């Protein structure tokens, strides 16, 4: 051992989770993940307070994995937050990691983290000119 770090096998092309084949695919995947964290109950959906029954309390029977996942999907609470960035605190490195994007009027894909600070007025002007 000479202290050198080397790959044991060559990476397969387009198989890395860090370098997707198409950058827009990463955006779609991440946006899909964010969208699964938001939702509501539709008409006729049953409100459940326990793991197996609509009434309060726990079931004596252990849950199967599918029932557990269903329970967690319907009863999990998620808080999403994003640090505010203005012109004085705009962070280029954080913008590179931004995974929620806005499609501008001219078909540019803009990171949401910078949209309101840098591009919103520009888009509003274009919309006003179209009227």
Coordinates of N, CA and C in Angstrom, one line a residue:
X1 N 0.8 -1.2 0.0 CA 0.0 0.0 0.0 C 0.9 1.2 0.0
X2 N 0.7 2.1 -1.0 CA 1.5 3.3 -1.1 C 0.7 4.5 -0.7
X3 N -0.5 4.3 -0.1 CA -1.4 5.5 0.3 C -2.2 6.1 -0.9
X4 N -2.1 5.5 -2.0 CA -2.8 6.1 -3.2 C -4.2 5.5 -3.2
X5 N -5.1 6.4 -3.6 CA -6.5 6.0 -3.8 C -6.8 5.8 -5.3
X6 N -7.4 4.7 -5.7 CA -7.7 4.5 -7.1 C -9.0 3.7 -7.2
X7 N -9.6 3.9 -8.4 CA -10.8 3.2 -8.7 C -10.6 1.7 -8.9
X8 N -11.4 0.8 -8.3 CA -11.3 -0.6 -8.5 C -11.8 -1.0 -9.9
X9 N -12.8 -0.3 -10.4 CA -13.3 -0.6 -11.7 C -13.7 0.8 -12.4
X10 N -13.7 0.8 -13.7 CA -14.0 2.0 -14.4 C -15.5 2.3 -14.2
X11 N -15.9 3.5 -14.0 CA -17.4 3.8 -13.9 C -18.1 3.6 -15.2
X12 N -19.3 3.1 -15.2 CA -20.1 2.9 -16.4 C -20.6 4.2 -16.8
X13 N -20.6 4.4 -18.1 CA -21.1 5.7 -18.6 C -22.6 5.9 -18.3
X14 N -22.9 7.1 -17.8 CA -24.3 7.5 -17.5 C -24.9 6.7 -16.4
X15 N -24.1 6.0 -15.5 CA -24.7 5.3 -14.4 C -24.5 6.0 -13.1
X16 N -23.8 7.1 -13.1 CA -23.5 7.8 -11.8 C -24.7 8.6 -11.4
X17 N -25.0 8.6 -10.1 CA -26.1 9.4 -9.6 C -25.7 10.9 -9.5
X18 N -24.4 11.2 -9.6 CA -24.0 12.5 -9.5 C -23.9 13.3 -10.9
X19 N -23.8 12.6 -12.0 CA -23.7 13.2 -13.3 C -24.8 12.6 -14.2
X20 N -26.0 13.1 -14.1 CA -27.1 12.5 -15.0 C -26.8 12.8 -16.4
X21 N -27.4 11.9 -17.2 CA -27.2 12.0 -18.7 C -27.7 13.4 -19.2
X22 N -28.8 13.9 -18.7 CA -29.4 15.1 -19.1 C -29.8 16.0 -17.8
X23 N -29.2 17.2 -17.8 CA -29.5 18.0 -16.6 C -31.0 18.3 -16.3
X24 N -31.8 18.4 -17.3 CA -33.2 18.6 -17.1 C -33.9 17.4 -16.4
X25 N -33.3 16.2 -16.6 CA -33.8 15.0 -16.0 C -33.7 15.1 -14.4
X26 N -32.6 15.7 -14.0 CA -32.4 15.9 -12.6 C -33.4 16.9 -12.0
X27 N -33.7 17.9 -12.8 CA -34.7 18.9 -12.4 C -36.1 18.2 -12.3
X28 N -36.4 17.4 -13.3 CA -37.7 16.7 -13.3 C -37.8 15.8 -12.1
X29 N -36.8 15.0 -11.8 CA -36.7 14.1 -10.7 C -36.9 14.8 -9.4
X30 N -36.1 15.9 -9.2 CA -36.2 16.6 -7.9 C -37.5 17.3 -7.8
X31 N -38.1 17.9 -8.8 CA -39.4 18.5 -8.7 C -40.4 17.5 -8.4
X32 N -40.4 16.3 -9.0 CA -41.3 15.2 -8.6 C -41.2 14.8 -7.2
X33 N -40.0 14.8 -6.6 CA -39.8 14.5 -5.2 C -40.5 15.6 -4.4
X34 N -40.3 16.8 -4.7 CA -40.9 17.9 -3.9 C -42.4 17.8 -4.0
X35 N -42.9 17.6 -5.2 CA -44.4 17.5 -5.4 C -45.0 16.4 -4.6
X36 N -44.3 15.3 -4.3 CA -44.9 14.2 -3.5 C -45.0 14.6 -2.1
X37 N -44.3 15.6 -1.7 CA -44.4 16.1 -0.3 C -45.6 17.0 0.0
X38 N -46.3 17.4 -1.0 CA -47.4 18.3 -0.9 C -48.7 17.6 -1.5
X39 N -49.8 17.8 -0.9 CA -51.0 17.2 -1.4 C -52.1 17.5 -0.4
X40 N -53.3 17.0 -0.7 CA -54.4 17.1 0.2 C -55.4 15.9 0.0
X41 N -56.4 15.9 0.8 CA -57.3 14.8 0.7 C -58.4 15.2 -0.3
X42 N -58.7 14.2 -1.2 CA -59.8 14.5 -2.2 C -61.1 14.2 -1.6
X43 N -62.2 14.5 -2.4 CA -63.5 14.2 -1.9 C -63.7 12.7 -1.6
X44 N -64.3 12.4 -0.5 CA -64.6 11.0 -0.2 C -63.4 10.3 0.4
X45 N -62.2 10.9 0.6 CA -61.1 10.3 1.2 C -61.4 10.1 2.7
X46 N -61.1 9.0 3.2 CA -61.4 8.7 4.6 C -60.3 9.3 5.5
X47 N -60.6 10.0 6.5 CA -59.7 10.5 7.5 C -59.3 9.4 8.5
X48 N -58.0 9.1 8.6 CA -57.6 8.1 9.6 C -56.7 8.6 10.6
X49 N -57.0 8.2 11.9 CA -56.2 8.7 13.0 C -55.3 7.6 13.6
X50 N -55.5 6.4 13.1 CA -54.7 5.3 13.7 C -54.0 4.5 12.5
X51 N -53.3 3.5 12.8 CA -52.6 2.8 11.8 C -53.5 1.9 11.0
X52 N -54.6 1.4 11.5 CA -55.4 0.5 10.7 C -56.9 0.9 10.6
X53 N -57.4 1.7 11.5 CA -58.8 2.0 11.5 C -59.1 3.5 11.4
X54 N -60.3 3.9 11.0 CA -60.6 5.3 10.9 C -60.8 5.9 12.3
X55 N -61.0 5.1 13.3 CA -61.2 5.6 14.7 C -59.9 5.8 15.4
X56 N -59.8 6.5 16.4 CA -58.6 6.7 17.2 C -58.1 5.4 17.8
X57 N -56.8 5.3 18.1 CA -56.3 4.1 18.7 C -55.5 3.3 17.8
X58 N -54.7 2.3 18.3 CA -53.9 1.5 17.5 C -54.4 0.1 17.4
X59 N -54.1 -0.6 16.3 CA -54.6 -1.9 16.1 C -53.7 -2.9 16.9
X60 N -54.3 -4.0 17.3 CA -53.5 -5.0 18.0 C -52.6 -5.8 17.1
X61 N -53.0 -5.9 15.8 CA -52.2 -6.6 14.8 C -51.1 -5.8 14.3
X62 N -49.9 -6.4 14.1 CA -48.8 -5.6 13.5 C -49.1 -5.3 12.0
X63 N -48.6 -4.2 11.5 CA -48.9 -3.8 10.2 C -47.9 -4.5 9.2
X64 N -48.4 -4.7 8.0 CA -47.5 -5.1 6.9 C -46.8 -3.9 6.4
X65 N -45.7 -4.1 5.7 CA -44.9 -3.0 5.2 C -45.7 -2.1 4.3
X66 N -46.6 -2.6 3.4 CA -47.4 -1.8 2.6 C -48.4 -0.9 3.4
X67 N -49.0 -1.5 4.4 CA -49.9 -0.7 5.2 C -49.1 0.4 6.0
X68 N -48.0 0.1 6.4 CA -47.1 1.1 7.1 C -46.8 2.3 6.2
X69 N -46.4 1.9 5.0 CA -46.0 3.0 4.0 C -47.3 3.8 3.6
X70 N -48.4 3.2 3.5 CA -49.7 3.9 3.2 C -50.0 4.8 4.4
X71 N -49.8 4.4 5.6 CA -50.1 5.2 6.8 C -49.2 6.4 6.8
X72 N -47.9 6.1 6.6 CA -46.9 7.2 6.6 C -47.2 8.2 5.5
X73 N -47.6 7.8 4.3 CA -47.8 8.7 3.2 C -49.0 9.6 3.5
X74 N -50.0 9.1 4.2 CA -51.2 9.9 4.5 C -51.1 10.7 5.8
X75 N -50.2 10.3 6.7 CA -50.2 11.0 8.0 C -48.9 11.7 8.3
X76 N -47.9 11.7 7.4 CA -46.6 12.3 7.7 C -46.8 13.8 7.5
X77 N -46.1 14.5 8.3 CA -46.1 16.0 8.3 C -44.7 16.5 7.8
X78 N -44.6 17.3 6.8 CA -43.4 17.7 6.2 C -43.3 19.2 6.2
X79 N -42.2 19.8 6.6 CA -42.0 21.2 6.5 C -40.9 21.5 5.5
X80 N -41.2 22.3 4.5 CA -40.2 22.6 3.5 C -39.8 24.1 3.7
X81 N -38.5 24.4 3.6 CA -38.0 25.7 3.8 C -36.9 26.0 2.8
X82 N -36.8 27.3 2.6 CA -35.7 27.7 1.6 C -35.2 29.1 2.2
X83 N -33.9 29.2 2.3 CA -33.3 30.4 2.8 C -33.5 31.5 1.8
X84 N -33.9 32.7 2.3 CA -34.1 33.9 1.5 C -32.8 34.4 0.9
X85 N -32.8 34.7 -0.3 CA -31.6 35.3 -1.0 C -32.0 36.6 -1.6
X86 N -31.4 37.7 -1.3 CA -31.6 38.9 -2.0 C -30.3 39.3 -2.7
X87 N -30.2 40.5 -3.3 CA -29.0 40.8 -4.0 C -27.7 40.9 -3.2
X88 N -27.9 41.2 -1.9 CA -26.7 41.2 -1.0 C -26.3 39.8 -0.5
X89 N -27.2 38.9 -0.5 CA -26.8 37.6 0.1 C -26.9 36.4 -1.0
X90 N -27.0 36.8 -2.3 CA -27.1 35.8 -3.3 C -25.8 34.9 -3.3
X91 N -26.0 33.6 -3.2 CA -25.0 32.6 -3.1 C -24.9 31.7 -4.3
X92 N -23.9 31.9 -5.2 CA -23.8 31.2 -6.4 C -23.7 29.7 -6.2
X93 N -23.0 29.2 -5.2 CA -22.9 27.8 -5.0 C -24.2 27.2 -4.6
X94 N -25.0 27.9 -3.8 CA -26.3 27.4 -3.5 C -27.3 27.4 -4.7
X95 N -27.1 28.4 -5.5 CA -27.9 28.4 -6.8 C -27.6 27.2 -7.6
X96 N -26.4 26.8 -7.7 CA -26.1 25.6 -8.5 C -26.8 24.3 -7.9
X97 N -27.1 24.3 -6.6 CA -27.7 23.1 -6.0 C -29.2 23.3 -6.0
X98 N -29.8 24.4 -6.4 CA -31.2 24.6 -6.4 C -31.9 23.6 -7.3
X99 N -32.9 23.0 -6.8 CA -33.6 21.9 -7.5 C -35.1 22.2 -7.9
X100 N -35.5 23.4 -7.5 CA -36.9 23.8 -7.9 C -36.7 25.0 -8.9
X101 N -37.3 24.9 -10.1 CA -37.0 25.9 -11.1 C -38.3 26.5 -11.6
X102 N -38.2 27.6 -12.3 CA -39.3 28.3 -12.9 C -39.0 28.4 -14.4
X103 N -40.0 28.2 -15.2 CA -39.9 28.3 -16.7 C -40.2 29.8 -17.0
X104 N -39.3 30.5 -17.5 CA -39.5 31.9 -17.9 C -40.3 32.0 -19.2
X105 N -40.8 33.2 -19.5 CA -41.6 33.5 -20.7 C -40.8 33.1 -22.0
X106 N -39.5 33.3 -21.9 CA -38.7 33.0 -23.1 C -38.0 31.6 -23.1
X107 N -38.7 30.7 -22.3 CA -38.3 29.2 -22.2 C -37.0 29.0 -21.5
X108 N -36.5 30.0 -20.7 CA -35.3 29.7 -19.9 C -35.7 29.0 -18.6
X109 N -34.9 28.1 -18.1 CA -35.2 27.4 -16.9 C -34.3 28.2 -15.8
X110 N -35.0 28.8 -14.8 CA -34.4 29.7 -13.8 C -34.5 29.0 -12.5
X111 N -33.4 29.0 -11.7 CA -33.6 28.4 -10.3 C -34.5 29.3 -9.5
X112 N -35.5 28.7 -8.8 CA -36.4 29.4 -8.0 C -35.7 30.3 -7.0
X113 N -34.6 29.8 -6.5 CA -33.9 30.5 -5.4 C -33.5 31.9 -5.8
X114 N -33.3 32.1 -7.1 CA -33.0 33.5 -7.6 C -34.0 34.1 -8.4
X115 N -35.1 33.5 -8.7 CA -36.1 34.0 -9.6 C -36.7 35.4 -9.1
X116 N -37.2 35.4 -7.9 CA -37.8 36.6 -7.4 C -36.8 37.8 -7.3
X117 N -35.6 37.5 -7.0 CA -34.6 38.5 -6.8 C -34.1 39.0 -8.2
X118 N -33.8 38.2 -9.1 CA -33.2 38.6 -10.4 C -34.1 38.6 -11.6
X119 N -35.1 37.8 -11.7 CA -35.8 37.7 -12.9 C -37.3 38.0 -12.9
X120 N -37.9 38.1 -11.8 CA -39.3 38.3 -11.7 C -39.8 39.6 -12.4
X121 N -39.1 40.7 -12.1 CA -39.5 42.0 -12.7 C -39.4 41.9 -14.2
X122 N -38.3 41.3 -14.7 CA -38.1 41.1 -16.1 C -39.3 40.4 -16.8
X123 N -39.7 39.3 -16.2 CA -40.8 38.5 -16.7 C -42.1 39.3 -16.6
X124 N -42.3 40.1 -15.5 CA -43.5 40.9 -15.4 C -43.6 42.0 -16.5
X125 N -42.4 42.6 -16.8 CA -42.4 43.6 -17.9 C -42.8 43.0 -19.2
X126 N -42.3 41.8 -19.5 CA -42.6 41.1 -20.8 C -44.1 40.8 -20.9
X127 N -44.7 40.4 -19.8 CA -46.2 40.1 -19.7 C -47.0 41.4 -19.9
X128 N -46.5 42.5 -19.3 CA -47.2 43.8 -19.4 C -47.2 44.3 -20.9
X129 N -46.0 44.0 -21.5 CA -45.9 44.5 -22.9 C -46.8 43.7 -23.9
X130 N -47.1 42.5 -23.5 CA -47.9 41.6 -24.4 C -49.4 42.1 -24.3
X131 N -49.8 42.8 -23.3 CA -51.2 43.1 -23.1 C -51.6 44.3 -23.9

